[in-house]
PDB file of C-alpha atoms and ligand atoms in Angstrom:
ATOM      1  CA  UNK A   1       0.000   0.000   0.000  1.00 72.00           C
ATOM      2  CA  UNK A   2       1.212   3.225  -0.887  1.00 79.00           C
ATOM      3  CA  UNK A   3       2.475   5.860   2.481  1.00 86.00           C
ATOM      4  CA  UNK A   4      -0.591   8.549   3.440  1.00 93.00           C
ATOM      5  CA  UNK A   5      -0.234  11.728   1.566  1.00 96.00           C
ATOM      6  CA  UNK A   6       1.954  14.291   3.841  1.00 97.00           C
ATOM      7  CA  UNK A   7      -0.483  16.809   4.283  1.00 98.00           C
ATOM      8  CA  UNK A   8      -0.876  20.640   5.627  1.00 98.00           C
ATOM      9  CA  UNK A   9      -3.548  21.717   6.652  1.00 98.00           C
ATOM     10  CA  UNK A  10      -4.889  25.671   6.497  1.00 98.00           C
ATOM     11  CA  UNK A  11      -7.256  28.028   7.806  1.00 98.00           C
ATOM     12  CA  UNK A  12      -8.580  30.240   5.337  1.00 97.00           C
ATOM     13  CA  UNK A  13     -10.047  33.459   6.519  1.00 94.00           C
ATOM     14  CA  UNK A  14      -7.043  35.842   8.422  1.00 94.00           C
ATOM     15  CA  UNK A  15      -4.664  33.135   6.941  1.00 97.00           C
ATOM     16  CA  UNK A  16      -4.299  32.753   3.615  1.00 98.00           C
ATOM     17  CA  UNK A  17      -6.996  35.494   2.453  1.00 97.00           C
ATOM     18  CA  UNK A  18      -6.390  38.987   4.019  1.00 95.00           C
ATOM     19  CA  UNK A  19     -10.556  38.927   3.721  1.00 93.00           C
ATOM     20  CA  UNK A  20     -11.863  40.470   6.920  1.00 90.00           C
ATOM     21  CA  UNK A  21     -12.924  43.741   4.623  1.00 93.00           C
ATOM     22  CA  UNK A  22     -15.409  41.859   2.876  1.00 95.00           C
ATOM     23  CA  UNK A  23     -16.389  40.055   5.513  1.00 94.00           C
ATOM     24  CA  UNK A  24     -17.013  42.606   8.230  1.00 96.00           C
ATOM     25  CA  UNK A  25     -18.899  44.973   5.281  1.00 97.00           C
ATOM     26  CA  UNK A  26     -21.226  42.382   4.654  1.00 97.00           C
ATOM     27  CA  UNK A  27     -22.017  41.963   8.431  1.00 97.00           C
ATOM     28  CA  UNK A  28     -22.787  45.375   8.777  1.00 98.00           C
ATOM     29  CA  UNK A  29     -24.718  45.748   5.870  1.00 98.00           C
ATOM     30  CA  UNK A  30     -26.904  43.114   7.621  1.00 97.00           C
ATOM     31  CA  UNK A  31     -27.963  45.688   9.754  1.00 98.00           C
ATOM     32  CA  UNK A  32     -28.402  48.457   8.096  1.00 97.00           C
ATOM     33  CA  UNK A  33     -30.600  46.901   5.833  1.00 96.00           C
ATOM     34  CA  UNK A  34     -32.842  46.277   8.624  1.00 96.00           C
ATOM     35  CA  UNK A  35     -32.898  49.364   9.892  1.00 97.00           C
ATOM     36  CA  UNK A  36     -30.406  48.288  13.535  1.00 96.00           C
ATOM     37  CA  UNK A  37     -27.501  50.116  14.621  1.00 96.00           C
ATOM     38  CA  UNK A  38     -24.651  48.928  12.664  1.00 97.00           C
ATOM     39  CA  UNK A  39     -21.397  47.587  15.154  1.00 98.00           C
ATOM     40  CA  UNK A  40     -17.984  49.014  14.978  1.00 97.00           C
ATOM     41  CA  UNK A  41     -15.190  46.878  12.841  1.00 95.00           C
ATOM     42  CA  UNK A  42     -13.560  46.930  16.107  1.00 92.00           C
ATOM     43  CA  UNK A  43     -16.521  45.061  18.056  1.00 95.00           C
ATOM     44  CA  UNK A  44     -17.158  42.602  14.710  1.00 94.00           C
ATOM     45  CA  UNK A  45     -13.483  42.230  13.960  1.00 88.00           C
ATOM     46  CA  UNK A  46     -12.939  39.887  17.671  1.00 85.00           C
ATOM     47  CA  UNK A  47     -15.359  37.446  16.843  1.00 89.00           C
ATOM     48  CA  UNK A  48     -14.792  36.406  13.122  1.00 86.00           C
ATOM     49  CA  UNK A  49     -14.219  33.032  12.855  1.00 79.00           C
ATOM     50  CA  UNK A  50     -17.357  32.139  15.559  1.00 86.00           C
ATOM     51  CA  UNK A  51     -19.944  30.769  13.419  1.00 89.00           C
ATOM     52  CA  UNK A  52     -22.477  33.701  11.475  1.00 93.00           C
ATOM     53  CA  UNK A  53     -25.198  33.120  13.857  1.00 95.00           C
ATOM     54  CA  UNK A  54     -23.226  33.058  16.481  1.00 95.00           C
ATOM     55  CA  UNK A  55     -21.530  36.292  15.615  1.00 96.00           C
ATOM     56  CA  UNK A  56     -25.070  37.819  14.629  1.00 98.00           C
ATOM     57  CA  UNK A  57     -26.442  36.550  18.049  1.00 97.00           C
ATOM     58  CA  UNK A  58     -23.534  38.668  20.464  1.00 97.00           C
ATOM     59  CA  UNK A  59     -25.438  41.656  18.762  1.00 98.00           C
ATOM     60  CA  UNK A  60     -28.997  41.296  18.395  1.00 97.00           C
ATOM     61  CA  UNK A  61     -30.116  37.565  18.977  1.00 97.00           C
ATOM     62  CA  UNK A  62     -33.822  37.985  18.220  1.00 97.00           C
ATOM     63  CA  UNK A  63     -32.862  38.733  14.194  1.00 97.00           C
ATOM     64  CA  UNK A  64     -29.500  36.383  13.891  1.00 97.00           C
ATOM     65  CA  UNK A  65     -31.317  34.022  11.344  1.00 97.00           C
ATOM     66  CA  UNK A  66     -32.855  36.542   9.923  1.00 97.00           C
ATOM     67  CA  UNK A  67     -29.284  38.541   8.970  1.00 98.00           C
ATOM     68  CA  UNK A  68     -27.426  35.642   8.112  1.00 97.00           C
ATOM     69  CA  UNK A  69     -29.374  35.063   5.511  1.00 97.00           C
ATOM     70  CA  UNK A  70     -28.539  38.700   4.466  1.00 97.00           C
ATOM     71  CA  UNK A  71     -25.288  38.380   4.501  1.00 96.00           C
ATOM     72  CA  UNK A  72     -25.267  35.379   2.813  1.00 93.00           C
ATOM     73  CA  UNK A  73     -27.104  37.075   0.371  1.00 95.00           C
ATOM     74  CA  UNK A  74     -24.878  40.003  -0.045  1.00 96.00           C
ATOM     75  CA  UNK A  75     -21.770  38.358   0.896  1.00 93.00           C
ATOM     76  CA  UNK A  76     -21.931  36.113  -2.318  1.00 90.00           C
ATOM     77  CA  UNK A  77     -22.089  39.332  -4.502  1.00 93.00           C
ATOM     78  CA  UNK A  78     -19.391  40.976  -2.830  1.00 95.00           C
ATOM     79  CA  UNK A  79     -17.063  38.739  -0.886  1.00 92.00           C
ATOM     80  CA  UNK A  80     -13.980  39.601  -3.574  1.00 94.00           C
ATOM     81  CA  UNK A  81     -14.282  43.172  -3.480  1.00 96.00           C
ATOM     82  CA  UNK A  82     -11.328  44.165  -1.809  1.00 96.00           C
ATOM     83  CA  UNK A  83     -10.077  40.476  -0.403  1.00 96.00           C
ATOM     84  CA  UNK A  84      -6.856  39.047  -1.766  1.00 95.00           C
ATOM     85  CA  UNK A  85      -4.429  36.511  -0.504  1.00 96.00           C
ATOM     86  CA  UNK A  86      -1.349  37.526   1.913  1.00 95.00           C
ATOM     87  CA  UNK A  87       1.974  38.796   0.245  1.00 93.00           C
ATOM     88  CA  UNK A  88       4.000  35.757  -0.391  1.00 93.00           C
ATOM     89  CA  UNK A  89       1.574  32.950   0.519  1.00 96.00           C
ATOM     90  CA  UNK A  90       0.584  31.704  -3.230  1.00 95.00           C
ATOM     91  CA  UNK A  91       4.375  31.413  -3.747  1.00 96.00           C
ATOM     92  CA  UNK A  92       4.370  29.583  -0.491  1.00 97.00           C
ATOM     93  CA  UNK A  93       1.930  26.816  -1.840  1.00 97.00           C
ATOM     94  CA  UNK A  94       3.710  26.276  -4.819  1.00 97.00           C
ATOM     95  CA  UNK A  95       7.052  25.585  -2.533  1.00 97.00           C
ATOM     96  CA  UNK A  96       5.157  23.605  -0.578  1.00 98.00           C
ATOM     97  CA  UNK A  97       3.271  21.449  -3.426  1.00 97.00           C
ATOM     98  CA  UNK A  98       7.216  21.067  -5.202  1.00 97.00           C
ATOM     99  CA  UNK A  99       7.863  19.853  -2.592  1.00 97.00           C
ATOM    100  CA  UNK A 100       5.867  17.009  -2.418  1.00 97.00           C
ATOM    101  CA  UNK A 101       3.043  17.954   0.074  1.00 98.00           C
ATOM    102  CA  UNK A 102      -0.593  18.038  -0.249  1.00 98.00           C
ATOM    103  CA  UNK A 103      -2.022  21.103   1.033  1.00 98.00           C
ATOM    104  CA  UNK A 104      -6.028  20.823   2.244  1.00 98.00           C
ATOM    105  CA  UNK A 105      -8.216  24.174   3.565  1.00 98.00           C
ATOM    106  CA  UNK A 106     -10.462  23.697   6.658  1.00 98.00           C
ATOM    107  CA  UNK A 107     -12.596  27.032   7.117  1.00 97.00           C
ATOM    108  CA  UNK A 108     -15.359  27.793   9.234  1.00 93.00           C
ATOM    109  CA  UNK A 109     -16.969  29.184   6.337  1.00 91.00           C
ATOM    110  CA  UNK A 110     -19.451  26.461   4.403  1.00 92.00           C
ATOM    111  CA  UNK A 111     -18.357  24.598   1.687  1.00 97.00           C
ATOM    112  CA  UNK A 112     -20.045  25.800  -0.935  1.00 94.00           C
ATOM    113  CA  UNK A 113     -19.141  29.649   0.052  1.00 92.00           C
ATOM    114  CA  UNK A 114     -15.215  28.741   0.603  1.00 95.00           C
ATOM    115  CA  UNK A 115     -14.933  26.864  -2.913  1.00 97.00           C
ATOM    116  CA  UNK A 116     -16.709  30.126  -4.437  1.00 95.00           C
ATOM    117  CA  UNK A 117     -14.593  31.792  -2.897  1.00 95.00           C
ATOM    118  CA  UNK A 118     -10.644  30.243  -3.237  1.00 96.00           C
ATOM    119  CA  UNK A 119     -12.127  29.619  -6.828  1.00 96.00           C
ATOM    120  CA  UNK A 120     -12.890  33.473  -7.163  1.00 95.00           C
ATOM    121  CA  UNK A 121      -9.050  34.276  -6.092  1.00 95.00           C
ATOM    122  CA  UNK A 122      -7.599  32.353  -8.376  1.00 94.00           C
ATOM    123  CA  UNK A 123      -6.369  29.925  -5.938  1.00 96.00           C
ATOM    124  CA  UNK A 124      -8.362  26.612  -6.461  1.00 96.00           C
ATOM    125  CA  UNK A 125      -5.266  25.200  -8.507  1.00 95.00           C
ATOM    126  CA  UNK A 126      -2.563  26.168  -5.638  1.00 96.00           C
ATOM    127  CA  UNK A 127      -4.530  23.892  -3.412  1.00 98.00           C
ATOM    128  CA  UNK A 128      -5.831  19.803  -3.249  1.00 98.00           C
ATOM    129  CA  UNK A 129      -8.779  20.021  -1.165  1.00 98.00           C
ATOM    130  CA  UNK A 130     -11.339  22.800   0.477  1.00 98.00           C
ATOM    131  CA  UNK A 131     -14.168  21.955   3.021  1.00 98.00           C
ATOM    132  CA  UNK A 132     -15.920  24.161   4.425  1.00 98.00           C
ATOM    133  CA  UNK A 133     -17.862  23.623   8.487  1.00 97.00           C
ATOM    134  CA  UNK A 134     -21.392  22.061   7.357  1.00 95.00           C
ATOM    135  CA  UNK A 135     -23.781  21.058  10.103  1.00 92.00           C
ATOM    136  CA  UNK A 136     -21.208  19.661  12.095  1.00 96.00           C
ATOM    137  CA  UNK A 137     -19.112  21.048  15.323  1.00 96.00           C
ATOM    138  CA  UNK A 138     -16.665  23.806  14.240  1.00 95.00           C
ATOM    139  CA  UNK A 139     -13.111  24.654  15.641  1.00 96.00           C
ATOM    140  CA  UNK A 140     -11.858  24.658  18.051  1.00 97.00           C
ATOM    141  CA  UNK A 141     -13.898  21.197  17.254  1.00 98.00           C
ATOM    142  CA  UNK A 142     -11.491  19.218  15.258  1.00 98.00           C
ATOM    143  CA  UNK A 143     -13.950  17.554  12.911  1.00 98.00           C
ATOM    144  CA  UNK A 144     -13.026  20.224  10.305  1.00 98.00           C
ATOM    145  CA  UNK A 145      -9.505  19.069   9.976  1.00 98.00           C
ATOM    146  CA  UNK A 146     -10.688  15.369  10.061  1.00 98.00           C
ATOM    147  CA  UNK A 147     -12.964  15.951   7.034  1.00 98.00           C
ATOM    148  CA  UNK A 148     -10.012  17.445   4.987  1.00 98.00           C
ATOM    149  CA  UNK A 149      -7.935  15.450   5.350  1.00 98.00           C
ATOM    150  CA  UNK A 150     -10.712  12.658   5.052  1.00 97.00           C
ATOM    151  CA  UNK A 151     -11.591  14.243   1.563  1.00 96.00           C
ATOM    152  CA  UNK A 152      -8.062  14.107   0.325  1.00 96.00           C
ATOM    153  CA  UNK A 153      -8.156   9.874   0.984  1.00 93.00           C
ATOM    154  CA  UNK A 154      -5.111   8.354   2.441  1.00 90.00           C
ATOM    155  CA  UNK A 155      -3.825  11.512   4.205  1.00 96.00           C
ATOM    156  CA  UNK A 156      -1.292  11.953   7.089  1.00 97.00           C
ATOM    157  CA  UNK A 157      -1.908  15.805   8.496  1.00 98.00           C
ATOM    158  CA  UNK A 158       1.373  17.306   9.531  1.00 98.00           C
ATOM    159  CA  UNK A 159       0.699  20.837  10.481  1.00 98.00           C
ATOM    160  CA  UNK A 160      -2.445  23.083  10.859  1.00 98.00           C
ATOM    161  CA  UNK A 161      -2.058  26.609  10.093  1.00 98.00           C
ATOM    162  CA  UNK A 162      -3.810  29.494  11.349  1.00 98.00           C
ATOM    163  CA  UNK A 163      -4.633  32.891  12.805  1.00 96.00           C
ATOM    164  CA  UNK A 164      -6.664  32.171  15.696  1.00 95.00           C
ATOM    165  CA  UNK A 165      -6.601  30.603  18.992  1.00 96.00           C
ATOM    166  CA  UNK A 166      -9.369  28.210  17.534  1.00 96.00           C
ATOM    167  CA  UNK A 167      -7.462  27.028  14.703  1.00 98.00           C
ATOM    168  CA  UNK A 168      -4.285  26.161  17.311  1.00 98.00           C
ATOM    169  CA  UNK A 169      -6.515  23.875  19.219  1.00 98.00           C
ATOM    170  CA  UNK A 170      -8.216  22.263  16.779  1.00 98.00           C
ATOM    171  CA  UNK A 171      -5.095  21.270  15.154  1.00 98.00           C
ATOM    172  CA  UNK A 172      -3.862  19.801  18.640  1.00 98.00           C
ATOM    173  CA  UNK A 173      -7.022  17.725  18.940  1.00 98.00           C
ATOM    174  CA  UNK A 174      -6.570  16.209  15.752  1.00 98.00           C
ATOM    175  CA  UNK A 175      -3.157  15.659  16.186  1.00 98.00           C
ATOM    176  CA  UNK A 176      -1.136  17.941  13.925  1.00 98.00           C
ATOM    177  CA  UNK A 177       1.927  20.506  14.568  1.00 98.00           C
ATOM    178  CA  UNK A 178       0.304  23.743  14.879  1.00 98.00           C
ATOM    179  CA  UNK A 179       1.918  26.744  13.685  1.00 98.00           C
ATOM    180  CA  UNK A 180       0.321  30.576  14.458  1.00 98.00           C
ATOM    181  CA  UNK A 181       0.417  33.183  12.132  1.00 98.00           C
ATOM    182  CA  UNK A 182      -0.032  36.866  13.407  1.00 96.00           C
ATOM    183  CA  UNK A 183      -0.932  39.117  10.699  1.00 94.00           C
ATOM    184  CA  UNK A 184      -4.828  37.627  11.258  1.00 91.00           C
ATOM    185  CA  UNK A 185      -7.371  38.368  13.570  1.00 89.00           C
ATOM    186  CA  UNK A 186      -5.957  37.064  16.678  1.00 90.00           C
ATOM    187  CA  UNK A 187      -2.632  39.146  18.047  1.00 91.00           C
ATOM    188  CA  UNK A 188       0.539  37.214  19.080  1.00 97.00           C
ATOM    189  CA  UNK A 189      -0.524  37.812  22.730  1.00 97.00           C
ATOM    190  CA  UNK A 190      -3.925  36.052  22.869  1.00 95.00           C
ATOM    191  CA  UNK A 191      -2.400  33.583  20.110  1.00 97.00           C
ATOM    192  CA  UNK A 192       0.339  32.443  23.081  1.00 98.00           C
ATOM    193  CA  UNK A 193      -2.354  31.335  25.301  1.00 98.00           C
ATOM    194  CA  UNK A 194      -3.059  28.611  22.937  1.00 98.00           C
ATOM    195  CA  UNK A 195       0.812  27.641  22.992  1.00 98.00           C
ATOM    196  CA  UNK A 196       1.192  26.960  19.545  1.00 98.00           C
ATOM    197  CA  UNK A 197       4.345  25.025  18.156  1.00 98.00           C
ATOM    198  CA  UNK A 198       5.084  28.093  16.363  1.00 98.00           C
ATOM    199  CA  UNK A 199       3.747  31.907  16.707  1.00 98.00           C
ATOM    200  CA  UNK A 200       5.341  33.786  13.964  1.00 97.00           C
ATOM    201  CA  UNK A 201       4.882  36.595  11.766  1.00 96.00           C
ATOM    202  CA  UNK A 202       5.342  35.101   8.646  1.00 94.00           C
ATOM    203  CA  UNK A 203       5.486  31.487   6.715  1.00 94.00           C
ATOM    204  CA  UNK A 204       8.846  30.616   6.682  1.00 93.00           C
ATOM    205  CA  UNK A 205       9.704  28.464   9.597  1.00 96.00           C
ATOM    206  CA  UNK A 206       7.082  26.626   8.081  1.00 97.00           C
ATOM    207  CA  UNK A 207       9.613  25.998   4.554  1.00 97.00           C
ATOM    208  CA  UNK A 208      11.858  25.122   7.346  1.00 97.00           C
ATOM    209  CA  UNK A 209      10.313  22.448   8.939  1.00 98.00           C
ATOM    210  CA  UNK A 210       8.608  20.736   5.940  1.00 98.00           C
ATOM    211  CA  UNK A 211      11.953  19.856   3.752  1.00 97.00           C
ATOM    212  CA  UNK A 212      11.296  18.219   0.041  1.00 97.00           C
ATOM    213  CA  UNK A 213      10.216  15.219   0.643  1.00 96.00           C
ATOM    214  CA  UNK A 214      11.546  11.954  -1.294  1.00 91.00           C
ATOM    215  CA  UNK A 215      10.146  10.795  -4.790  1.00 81.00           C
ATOM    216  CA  UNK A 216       8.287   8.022  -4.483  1.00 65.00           C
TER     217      UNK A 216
HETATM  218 MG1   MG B   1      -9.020  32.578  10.372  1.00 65.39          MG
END
């Protein structure tokens, strides 16, 4: 039988997609299309990556259904507008895929929404696998991770990569190296608390620890 498929494992959102523009326009225009008081970026900015509803619910939790579907709504027409991946992490995927590893997304967003999306950017072809949180727990649930690396068949996940506290300890409980990035949403302070196996400010002690691997 062929080895598992060396795998890495990503977060999307405050990761590999500088996207929280988009994403925190959309959630205001949620309310201002019905007529509420509209929260700061600053308030919606801390809790991005918490599931819609859940976000929507901090706020105003009599009309969370109600705006998700909004922002669904609006989100689809304008989640591209100003959101583009991170300097240097396209060219980081292609290192990484030269060198032999398969490279899976596991986002909070749904899966329909995230392949629009990555396929929007350009980047479907820099990657081997997206899925999206559908029905099921979310991180700092594992299941996520599971599922990618489920979808990609025989795969062995190395390291899960992320800007949030969530995305460190969902990696831990599905047993992968985490590493922390801290241009996201969550600062290198908070990110600490979740004692990642790296907290750095860019990508390449990640090059560092994933080498070419041999031809098989
Ligand atoms: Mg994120």
């Amino acid at each position: 039988m062929t080895p598992p498929h060396k795998t890495i494992v990503f977060d999307l959102d405050g990761t590999l997609v500088d996207s929280l523009p988009d994403i925190i326009a959309s959630f205001q225009y949620g309310f201002v299309s019905m007529g509420l008081p509209a929260p700061t970026d600053e308030e919606v900015r801390p809790l991005i990556g918490h599931p819609l509803e859940a976000m929507y619910a901090h706020f105003v939790p009599a009309h969370a259904a109600s705006l998700c579907v909004i922002y669904r709504e609006h989100y689809a027409r304008n989640f591209v507008n100003r959101s583009r991946p991170y300097p240097g992490v396209v060219e980081l995927l292609r290192t990484l895929r030269e060198r032999g590893y398969k490279l899976a997304i596991a986002t909070t967003k749904r899966t329909d929404m995230a392949r629009r999306f990555v396929e929007a950017l350009g980047m479907m072809p820099a990657v081997d696998y997206v899925q999206g949180t559908d029905g099921f727990p979310h991180k700092p649930a594992p299941d996520v991770i599971h599922r990618a690396l489920g979808g990609l068949g025989r795969a062995e996940g190395l390291w899960m990569v992320g800007d949030t506290t969530h995305d460190i300890q969902a990696g831990r409980a599905a047993g992968l190296r985490t590493y922390a990035v801290t241009w996201g949403n969550h600062d290198a302070e908070l990110l600490a608390t979740a004692t990642p196996d790296e907290l750095q400010p860019d990508l390449g002690r990640l090059l560092e620890h994933l080498p070419p691997l041999p031809r098989s």
